[in-house]
PDB file of C-alpha atoms in Angstrom:
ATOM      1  CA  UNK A 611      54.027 -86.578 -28.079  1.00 49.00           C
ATOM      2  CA  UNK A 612      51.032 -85.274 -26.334  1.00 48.00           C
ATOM      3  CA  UNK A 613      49.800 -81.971 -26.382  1.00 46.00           C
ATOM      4  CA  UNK A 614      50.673 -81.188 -22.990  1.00 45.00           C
ATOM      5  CA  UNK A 615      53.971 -82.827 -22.607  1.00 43.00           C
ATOM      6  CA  UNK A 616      54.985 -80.251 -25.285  1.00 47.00           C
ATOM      7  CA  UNK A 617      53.814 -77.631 -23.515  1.00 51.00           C
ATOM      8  CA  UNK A 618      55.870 -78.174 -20.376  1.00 43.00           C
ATOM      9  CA  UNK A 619      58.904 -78.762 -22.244  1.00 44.00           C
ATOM     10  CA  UNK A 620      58.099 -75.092 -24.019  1.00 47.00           C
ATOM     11  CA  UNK A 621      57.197 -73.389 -20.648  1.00 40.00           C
ATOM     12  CA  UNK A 622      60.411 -75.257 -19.207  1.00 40.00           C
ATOM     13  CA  UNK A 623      62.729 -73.932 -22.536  1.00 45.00           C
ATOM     14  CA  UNK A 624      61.485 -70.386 -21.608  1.00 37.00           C
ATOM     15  CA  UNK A 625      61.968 -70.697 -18.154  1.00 44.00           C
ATOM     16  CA  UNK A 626      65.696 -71.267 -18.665  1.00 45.00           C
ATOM     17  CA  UNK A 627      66.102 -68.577 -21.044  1.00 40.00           C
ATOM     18  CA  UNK A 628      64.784 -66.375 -19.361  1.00 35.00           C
ATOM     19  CA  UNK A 629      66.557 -67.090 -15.927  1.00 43.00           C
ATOM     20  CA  UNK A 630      70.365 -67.328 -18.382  1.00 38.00           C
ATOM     21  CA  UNK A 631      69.158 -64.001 -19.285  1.00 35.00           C
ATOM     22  CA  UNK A 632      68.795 -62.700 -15.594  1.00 38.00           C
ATOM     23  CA  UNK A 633      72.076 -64.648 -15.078  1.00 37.00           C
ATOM     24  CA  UNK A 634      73.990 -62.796 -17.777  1.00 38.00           C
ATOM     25  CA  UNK A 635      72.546 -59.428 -16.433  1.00 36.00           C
ATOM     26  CA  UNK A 636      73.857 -60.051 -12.929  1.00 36.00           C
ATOM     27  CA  UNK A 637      76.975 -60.980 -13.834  1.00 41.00           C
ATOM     28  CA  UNK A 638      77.219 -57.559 -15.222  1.00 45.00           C
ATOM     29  CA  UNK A 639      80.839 -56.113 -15.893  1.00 47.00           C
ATOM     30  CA  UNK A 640      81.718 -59.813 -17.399  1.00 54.00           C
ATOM     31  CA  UNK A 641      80.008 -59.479 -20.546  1.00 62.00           C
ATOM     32  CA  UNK A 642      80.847 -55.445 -21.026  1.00 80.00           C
ATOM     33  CA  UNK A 643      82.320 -54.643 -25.014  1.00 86.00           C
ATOM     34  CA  UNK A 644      84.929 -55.571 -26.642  1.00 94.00           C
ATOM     35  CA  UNK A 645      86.471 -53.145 -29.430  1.00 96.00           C
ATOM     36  CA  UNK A 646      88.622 -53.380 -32.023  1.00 95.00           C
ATOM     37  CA  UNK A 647      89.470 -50.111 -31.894  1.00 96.00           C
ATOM     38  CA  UNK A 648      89.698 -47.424 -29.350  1.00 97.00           C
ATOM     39  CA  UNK A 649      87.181 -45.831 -31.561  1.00 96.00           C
ATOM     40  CA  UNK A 650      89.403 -42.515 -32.619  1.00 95.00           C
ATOM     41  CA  UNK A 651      92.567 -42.021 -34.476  1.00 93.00           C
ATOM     42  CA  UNK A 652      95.298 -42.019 -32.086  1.00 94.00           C
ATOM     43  CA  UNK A 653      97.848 -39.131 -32.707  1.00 93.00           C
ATOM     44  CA  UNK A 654     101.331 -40.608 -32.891  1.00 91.00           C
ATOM     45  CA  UNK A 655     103.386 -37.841 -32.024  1.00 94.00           C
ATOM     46  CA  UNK A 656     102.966 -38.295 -28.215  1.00 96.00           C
ATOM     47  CA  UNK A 657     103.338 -41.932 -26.330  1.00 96.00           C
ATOM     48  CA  UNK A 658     101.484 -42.256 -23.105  1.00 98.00           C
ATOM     49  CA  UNK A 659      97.647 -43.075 -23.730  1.00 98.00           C
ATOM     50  CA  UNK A 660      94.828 -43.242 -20.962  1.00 98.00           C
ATOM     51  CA  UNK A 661      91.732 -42.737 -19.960  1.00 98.00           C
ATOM     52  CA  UNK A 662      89.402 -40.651 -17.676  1.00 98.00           C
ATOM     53  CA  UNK A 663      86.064 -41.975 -15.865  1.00 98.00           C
ATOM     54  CA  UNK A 664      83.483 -41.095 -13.666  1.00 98.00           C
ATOM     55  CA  UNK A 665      79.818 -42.283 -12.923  1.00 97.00           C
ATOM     56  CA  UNK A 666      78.967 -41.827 -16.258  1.00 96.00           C
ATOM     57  CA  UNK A 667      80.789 -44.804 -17.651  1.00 97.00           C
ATOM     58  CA  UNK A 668      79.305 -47.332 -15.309  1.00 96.00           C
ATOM     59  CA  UNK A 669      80.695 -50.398 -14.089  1.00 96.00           C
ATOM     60  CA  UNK A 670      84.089 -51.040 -15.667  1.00 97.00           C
ATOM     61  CA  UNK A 671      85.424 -54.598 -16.361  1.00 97.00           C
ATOM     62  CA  UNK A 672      88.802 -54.150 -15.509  1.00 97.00           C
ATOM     63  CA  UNK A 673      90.510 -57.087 -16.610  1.00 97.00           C
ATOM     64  CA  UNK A 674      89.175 -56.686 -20.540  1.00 97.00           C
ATOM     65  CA  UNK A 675      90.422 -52.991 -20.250  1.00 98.00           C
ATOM     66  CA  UNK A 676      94.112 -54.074 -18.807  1.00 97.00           C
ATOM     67  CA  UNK A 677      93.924 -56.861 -21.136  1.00 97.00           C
ATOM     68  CA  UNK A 678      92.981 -54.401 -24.823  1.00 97.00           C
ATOM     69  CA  UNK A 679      96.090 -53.991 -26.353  1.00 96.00           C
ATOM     70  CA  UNK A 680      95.842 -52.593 -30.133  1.00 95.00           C
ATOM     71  CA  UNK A 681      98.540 -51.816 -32.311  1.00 91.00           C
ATOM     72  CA  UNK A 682     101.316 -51.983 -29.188  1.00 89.00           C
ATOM     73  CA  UNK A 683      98.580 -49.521 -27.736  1.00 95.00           C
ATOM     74  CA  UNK A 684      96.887 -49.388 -24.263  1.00 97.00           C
ATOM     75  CA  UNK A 685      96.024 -47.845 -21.331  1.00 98.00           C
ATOM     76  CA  UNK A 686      98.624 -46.888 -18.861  1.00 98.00           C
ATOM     77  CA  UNK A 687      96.964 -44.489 -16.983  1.00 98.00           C
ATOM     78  CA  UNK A 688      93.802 -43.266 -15.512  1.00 98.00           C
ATOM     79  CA  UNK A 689      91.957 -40.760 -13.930  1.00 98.00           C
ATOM     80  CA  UNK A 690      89.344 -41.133 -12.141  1.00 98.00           C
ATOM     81  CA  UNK A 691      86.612 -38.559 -10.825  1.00 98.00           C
ATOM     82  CA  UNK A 692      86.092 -38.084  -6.678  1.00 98.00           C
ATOM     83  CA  UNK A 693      83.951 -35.237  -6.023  1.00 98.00           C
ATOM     84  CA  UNK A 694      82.287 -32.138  -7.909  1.00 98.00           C
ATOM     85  CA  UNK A 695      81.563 -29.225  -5.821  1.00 98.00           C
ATOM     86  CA  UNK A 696      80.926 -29.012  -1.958  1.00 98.00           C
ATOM     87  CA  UNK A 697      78.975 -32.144  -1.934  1.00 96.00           C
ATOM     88  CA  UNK A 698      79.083 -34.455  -4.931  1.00 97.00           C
ATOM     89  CA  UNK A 699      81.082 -37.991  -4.423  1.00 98.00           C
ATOM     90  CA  UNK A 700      81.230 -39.623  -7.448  1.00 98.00           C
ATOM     91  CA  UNK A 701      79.658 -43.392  -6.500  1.00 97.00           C
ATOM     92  CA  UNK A 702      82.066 -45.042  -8.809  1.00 98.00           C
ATOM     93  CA  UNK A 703      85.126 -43.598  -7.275  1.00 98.00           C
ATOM     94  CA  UNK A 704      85.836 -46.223  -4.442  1.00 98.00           C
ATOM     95  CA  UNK A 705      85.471 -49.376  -6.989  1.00 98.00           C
ATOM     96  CA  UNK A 706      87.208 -47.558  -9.635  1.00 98.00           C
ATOM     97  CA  UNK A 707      90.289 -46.968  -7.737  1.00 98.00           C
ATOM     98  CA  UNK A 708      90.589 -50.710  -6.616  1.00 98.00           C
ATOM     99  CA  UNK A 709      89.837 -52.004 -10.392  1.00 98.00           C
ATOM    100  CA  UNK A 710      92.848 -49.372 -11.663  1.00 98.00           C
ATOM    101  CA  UNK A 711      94.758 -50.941  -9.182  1.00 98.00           C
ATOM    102  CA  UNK A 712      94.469 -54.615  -9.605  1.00 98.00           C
ATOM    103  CA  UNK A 713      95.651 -54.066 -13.120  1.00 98.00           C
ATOM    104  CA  UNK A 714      98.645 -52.120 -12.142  1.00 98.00           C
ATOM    105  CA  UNK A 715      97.486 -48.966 -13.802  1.00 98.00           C
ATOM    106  CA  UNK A 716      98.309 -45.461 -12.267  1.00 98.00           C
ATOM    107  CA  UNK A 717      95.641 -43.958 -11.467  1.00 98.00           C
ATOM    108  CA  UNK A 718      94.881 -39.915  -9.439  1.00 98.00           C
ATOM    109  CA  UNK A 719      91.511 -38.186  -9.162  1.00 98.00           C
ATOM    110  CA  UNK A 720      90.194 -35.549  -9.991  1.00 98.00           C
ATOM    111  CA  UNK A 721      88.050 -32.619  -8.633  1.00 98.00           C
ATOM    112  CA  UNK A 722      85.234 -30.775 -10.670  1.00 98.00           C
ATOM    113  CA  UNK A 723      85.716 -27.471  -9.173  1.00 98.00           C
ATOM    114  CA  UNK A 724      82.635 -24.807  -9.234  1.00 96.00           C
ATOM    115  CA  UNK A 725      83.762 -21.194  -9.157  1.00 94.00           C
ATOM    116  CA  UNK A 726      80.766 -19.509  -7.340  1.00 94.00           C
ATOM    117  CA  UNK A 727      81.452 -21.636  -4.384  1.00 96.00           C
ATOM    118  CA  UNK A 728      84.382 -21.305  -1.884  1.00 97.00           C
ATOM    119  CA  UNK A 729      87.639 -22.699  -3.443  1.00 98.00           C
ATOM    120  CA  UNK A 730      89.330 -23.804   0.421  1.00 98.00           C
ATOM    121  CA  UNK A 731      86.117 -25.708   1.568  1.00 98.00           C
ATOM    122  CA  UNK A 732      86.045 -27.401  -2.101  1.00 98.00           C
ATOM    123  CA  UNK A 733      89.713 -28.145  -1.217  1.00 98.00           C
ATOM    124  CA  UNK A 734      89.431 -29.554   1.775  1.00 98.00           C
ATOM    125  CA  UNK A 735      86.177 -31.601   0.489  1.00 98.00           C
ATOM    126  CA  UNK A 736      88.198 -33.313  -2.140  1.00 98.00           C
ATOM    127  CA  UNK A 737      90.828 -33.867   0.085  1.00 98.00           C
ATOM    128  CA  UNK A 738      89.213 -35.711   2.860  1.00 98.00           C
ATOM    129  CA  UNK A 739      87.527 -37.761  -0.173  1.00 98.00           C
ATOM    130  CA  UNK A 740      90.792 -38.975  -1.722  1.00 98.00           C
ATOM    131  CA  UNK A 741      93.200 -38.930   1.696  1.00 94.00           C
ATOM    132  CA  UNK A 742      92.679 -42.724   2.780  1.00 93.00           C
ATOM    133  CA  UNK A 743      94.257 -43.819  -0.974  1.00 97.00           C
ATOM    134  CA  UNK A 744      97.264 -44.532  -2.402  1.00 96.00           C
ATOM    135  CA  UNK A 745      97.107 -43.201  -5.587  1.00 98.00           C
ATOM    136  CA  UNK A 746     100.023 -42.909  -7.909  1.00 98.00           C
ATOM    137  CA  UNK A 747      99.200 -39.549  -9.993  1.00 98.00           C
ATOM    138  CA  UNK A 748      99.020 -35.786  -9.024  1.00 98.00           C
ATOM    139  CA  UNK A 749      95.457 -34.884  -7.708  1.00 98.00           C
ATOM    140  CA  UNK A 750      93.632 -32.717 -11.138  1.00 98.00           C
ATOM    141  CA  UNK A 751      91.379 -29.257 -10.353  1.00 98.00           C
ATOM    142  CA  UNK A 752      88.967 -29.845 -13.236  1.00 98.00           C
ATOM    143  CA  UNK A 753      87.909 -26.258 -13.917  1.00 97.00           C
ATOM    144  CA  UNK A 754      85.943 -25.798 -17.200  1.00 93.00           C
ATOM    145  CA  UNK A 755      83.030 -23.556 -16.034  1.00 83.00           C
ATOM    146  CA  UNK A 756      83.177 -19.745 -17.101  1.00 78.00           C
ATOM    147  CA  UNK A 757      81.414 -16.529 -14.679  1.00 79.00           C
ATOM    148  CA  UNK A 758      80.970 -13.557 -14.346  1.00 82.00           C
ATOM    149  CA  UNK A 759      83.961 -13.300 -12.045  1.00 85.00           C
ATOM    150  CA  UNK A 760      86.521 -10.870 -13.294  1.00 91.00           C
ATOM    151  CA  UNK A 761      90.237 -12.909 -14.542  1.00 91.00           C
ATOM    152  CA  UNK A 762      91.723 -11.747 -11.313  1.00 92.00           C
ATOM    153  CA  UNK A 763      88.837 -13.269  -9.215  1.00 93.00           C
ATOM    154  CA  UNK A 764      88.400 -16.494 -10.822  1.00 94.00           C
ATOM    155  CA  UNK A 765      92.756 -17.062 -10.651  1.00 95.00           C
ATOM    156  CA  UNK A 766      92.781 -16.046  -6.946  1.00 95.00           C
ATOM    157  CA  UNK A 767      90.106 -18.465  -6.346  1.00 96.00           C
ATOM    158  CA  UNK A 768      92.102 -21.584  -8.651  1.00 97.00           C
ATOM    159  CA  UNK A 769      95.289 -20.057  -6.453  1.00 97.00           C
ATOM    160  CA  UNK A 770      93.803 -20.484  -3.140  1.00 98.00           C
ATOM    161  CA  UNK A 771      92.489 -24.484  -4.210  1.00 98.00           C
ATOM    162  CA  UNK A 772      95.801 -25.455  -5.255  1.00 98.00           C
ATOM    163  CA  UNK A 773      97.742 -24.152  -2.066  1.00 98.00           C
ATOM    164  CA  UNK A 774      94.981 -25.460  -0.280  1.00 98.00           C
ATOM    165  CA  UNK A 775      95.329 -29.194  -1.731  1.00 98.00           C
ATOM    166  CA  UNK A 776      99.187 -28.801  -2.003  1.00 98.00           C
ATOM    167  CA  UNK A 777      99.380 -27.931   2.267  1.00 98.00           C
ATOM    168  CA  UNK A 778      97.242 -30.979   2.957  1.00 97.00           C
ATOM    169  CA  UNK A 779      98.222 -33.476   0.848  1.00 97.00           C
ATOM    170  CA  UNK A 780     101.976 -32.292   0.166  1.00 97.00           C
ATOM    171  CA  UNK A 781     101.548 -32.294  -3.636  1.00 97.00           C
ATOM    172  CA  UNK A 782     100.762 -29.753  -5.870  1.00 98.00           C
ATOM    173  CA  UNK A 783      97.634 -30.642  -8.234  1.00 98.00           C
ATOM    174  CA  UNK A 784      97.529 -30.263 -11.980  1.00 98.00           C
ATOM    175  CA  UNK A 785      95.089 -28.008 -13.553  1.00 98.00           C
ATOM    176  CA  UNK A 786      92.761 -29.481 -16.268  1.00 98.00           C
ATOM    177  CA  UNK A 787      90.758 -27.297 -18.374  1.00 98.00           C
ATOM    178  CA  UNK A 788      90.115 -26.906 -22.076  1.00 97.00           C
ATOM    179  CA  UNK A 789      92.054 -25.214 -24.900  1.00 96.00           C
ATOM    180  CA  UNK A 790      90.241 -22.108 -25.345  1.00 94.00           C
ATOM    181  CA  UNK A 791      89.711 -21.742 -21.041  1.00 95.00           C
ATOM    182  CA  UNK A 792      93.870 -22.254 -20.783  1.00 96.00           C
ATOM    183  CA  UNK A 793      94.652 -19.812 -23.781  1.00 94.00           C
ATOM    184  CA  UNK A 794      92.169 -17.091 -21.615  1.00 92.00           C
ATOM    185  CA  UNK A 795      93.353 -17.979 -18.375  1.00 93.00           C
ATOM    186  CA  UNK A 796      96.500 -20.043 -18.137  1.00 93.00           C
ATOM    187  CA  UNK A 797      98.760 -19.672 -20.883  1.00 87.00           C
ATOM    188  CA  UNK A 798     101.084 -17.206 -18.929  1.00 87.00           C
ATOM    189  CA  UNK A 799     100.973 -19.700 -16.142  1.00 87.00           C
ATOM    190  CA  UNK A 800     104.483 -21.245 -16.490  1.00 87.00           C
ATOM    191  CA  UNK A 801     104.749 -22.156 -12.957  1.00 93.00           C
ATOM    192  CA  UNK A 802     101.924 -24.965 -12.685  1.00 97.00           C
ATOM    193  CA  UNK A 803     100.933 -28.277 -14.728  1.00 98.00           C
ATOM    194  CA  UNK A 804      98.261 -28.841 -17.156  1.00 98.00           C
ATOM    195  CA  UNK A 805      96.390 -31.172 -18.835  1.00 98.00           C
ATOM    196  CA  UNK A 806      93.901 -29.926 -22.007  1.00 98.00           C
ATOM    197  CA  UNK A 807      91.396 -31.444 -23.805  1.00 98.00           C
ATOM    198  CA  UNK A 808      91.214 -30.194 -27.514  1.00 98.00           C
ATOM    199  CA  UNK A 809      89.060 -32.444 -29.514  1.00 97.00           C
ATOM    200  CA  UNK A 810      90.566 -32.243 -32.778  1.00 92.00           C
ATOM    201  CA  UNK A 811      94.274 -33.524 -34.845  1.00 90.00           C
ATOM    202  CA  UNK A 812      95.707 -30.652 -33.031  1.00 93.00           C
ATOM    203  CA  UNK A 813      96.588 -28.803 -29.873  1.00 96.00           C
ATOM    204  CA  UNK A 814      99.169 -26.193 -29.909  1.00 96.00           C
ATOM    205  CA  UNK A 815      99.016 -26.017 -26.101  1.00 96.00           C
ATOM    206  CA  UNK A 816     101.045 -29.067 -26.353  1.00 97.00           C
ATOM    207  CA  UNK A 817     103.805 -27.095 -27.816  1.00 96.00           C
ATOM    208  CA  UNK A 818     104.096 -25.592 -24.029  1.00 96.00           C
ATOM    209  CA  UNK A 819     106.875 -26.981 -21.793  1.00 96.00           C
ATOM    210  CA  UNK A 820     104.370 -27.595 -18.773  1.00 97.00           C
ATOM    211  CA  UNK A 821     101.309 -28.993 -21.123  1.00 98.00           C
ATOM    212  CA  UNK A 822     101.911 -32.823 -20.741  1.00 98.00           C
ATOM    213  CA  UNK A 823      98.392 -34.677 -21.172  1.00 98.00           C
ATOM    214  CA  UNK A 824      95.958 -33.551 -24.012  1.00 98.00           C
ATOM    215  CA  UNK A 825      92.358 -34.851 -24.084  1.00 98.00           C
ATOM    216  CA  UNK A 826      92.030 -35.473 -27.921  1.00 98.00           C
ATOM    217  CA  UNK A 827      88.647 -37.533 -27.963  1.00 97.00           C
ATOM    218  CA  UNK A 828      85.388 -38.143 -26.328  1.00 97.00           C
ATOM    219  CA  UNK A 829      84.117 -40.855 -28.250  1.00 97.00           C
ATOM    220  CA  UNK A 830      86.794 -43.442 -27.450  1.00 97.00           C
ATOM    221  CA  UNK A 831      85.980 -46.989 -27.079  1.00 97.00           C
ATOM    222  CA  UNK A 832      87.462 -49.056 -24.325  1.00 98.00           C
ATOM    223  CA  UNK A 833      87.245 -52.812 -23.840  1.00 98.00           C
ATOM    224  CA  UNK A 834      85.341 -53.861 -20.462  1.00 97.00           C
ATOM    225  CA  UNK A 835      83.402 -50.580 -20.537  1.00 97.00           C
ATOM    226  CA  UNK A 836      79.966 -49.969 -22.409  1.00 96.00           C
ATOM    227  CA  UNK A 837      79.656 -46.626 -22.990  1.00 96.00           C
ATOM    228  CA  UNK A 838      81.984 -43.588 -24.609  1.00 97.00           C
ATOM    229  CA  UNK A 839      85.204 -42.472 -23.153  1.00 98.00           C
ATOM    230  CA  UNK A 840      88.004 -39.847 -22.794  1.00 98.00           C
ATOM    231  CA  UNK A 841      90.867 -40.756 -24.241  1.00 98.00           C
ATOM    232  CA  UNK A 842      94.248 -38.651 -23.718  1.00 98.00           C
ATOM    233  CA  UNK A 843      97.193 -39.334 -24.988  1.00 98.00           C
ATOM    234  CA  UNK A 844     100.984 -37.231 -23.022  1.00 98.00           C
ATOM    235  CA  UNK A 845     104.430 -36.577 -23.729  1.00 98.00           C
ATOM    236  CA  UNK A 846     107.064 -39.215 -22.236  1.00 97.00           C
ATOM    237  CA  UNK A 847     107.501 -37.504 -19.321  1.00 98.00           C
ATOM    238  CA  UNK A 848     104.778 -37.848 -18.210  1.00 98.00           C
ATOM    239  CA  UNK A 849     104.775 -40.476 -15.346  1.00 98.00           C
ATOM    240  CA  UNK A 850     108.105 -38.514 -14.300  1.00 97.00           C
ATOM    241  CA  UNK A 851     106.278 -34.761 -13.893  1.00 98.00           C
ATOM    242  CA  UNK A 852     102.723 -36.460 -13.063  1.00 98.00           C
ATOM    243  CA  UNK A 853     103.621 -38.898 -10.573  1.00 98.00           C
ATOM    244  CA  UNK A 854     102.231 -37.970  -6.944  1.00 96.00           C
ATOM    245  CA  UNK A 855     105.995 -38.908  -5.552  1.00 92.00           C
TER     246      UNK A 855
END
């Protein structure tokens, strides 16, 4: 074969490559992992597992996670981050929501609330950014950021969120925080819902009547979604005490 017949078949051979490689890029959420694990010992005492996701995560393939089932294991719930602040929207939130949805997963949002500014105008932020969707759990206040601001101050300030949230949207939110914030703040707090992360075998708080949802990893592995993940597992009543309705 002549020397430059050869050399049209090889720029031709990388051609194609290199155009199934832009091909496989824009396909994107198609070709995300698959696990064989959910990358973290699952603690069996409690039944309900799922997942929370922001930005951070990316794009989500949403039929390989509704699909990953492991050990009679998968996720049946999800929450999903809407707004941080007074003017953070989370650009994932809208697709996220529909992708939870087409699999039939329950799915709320949450709010990442910021103490130094004003608790009603967060409130009403996050409200008018979740208020056009149907979503099936309790809205979350996300507070894990310590002040300055005396015990009394910062409280007041969760207080006037929730009653805030709960007047517009005629449910109460649950609070999420982590173990060390709820045993300062929270633990006399009988009256509301929480859900705490404590990354670890353990989490006492879940020996509290109104602690459902612990957030036990964030290194978990999820099928249709590249990088690391929380994973949470709850107590069985969980759809019954979390549910919006």
């Amino acid at each position: 074969m002549k020397k430059w017949i050869r050399r049209i078949i090889g720029v031709v051979s990388v051609g194609f490559a290199v155009l199934l490689i832009w091909f496989l890029y824009l396909k994107g959420p198609s070709f995300k992992n698959v696990y064989n694990s959910f990358g973290d010992d699952i603690p069996e005492e409690y039944p309900v597992m799922g997942i929370d996701i922001s930005h951070y995560q990316g794009e989500v393939n949403w039929d390989q996670l509704g699909d990953m089932r492991i050990d009679d294991d998968s996720i049946q719930f999800v929450f999903i981050k809407a707004t941080e602040g007074l003017s953070v929207r989370d650009d994932r939130k809208r697709i996220n929501a529909f992708g939870a949805r087409s699999q039939e997963i329950d799915y709320g949002f949450y709010h990442f609330f910021i103490p130094t500014l004003s608790a009603s105008d967060q409130a009403d932020f996050f409200c008018e950014s979740i208020g056009g969707y149907n979503f099936d759990l309790k809205p979350v206040l996300d507070i894990e950021t310590e002040t300055t601001y005396s015990k009394k101050r910062l409280l007041d300030s969760v207080n006037v969120f929730l009653n805030r949230v709960e007047e517009q949207l005629e449910v109460r939110p649950i609070i999420y925080t982590y173990s060390n914030f709820y045993d300062n703040y929270f633990s006399n707090h009988s009256q509301e819902l929480f859900w705490v992360a404590k990354y670890s075998r353990r989490c006492d708080a879940m020996e509290n009547k109104n602690v459902i949802c612990w957030q036990f990893s964030e290194t978990g592995t999820v099928d249709g979604i590249n990088e690391k993940v929380d994973l949470n597992i709850a107590k069985d009543n969980f759809f019954e005490v979390f549910s919006r309705y």
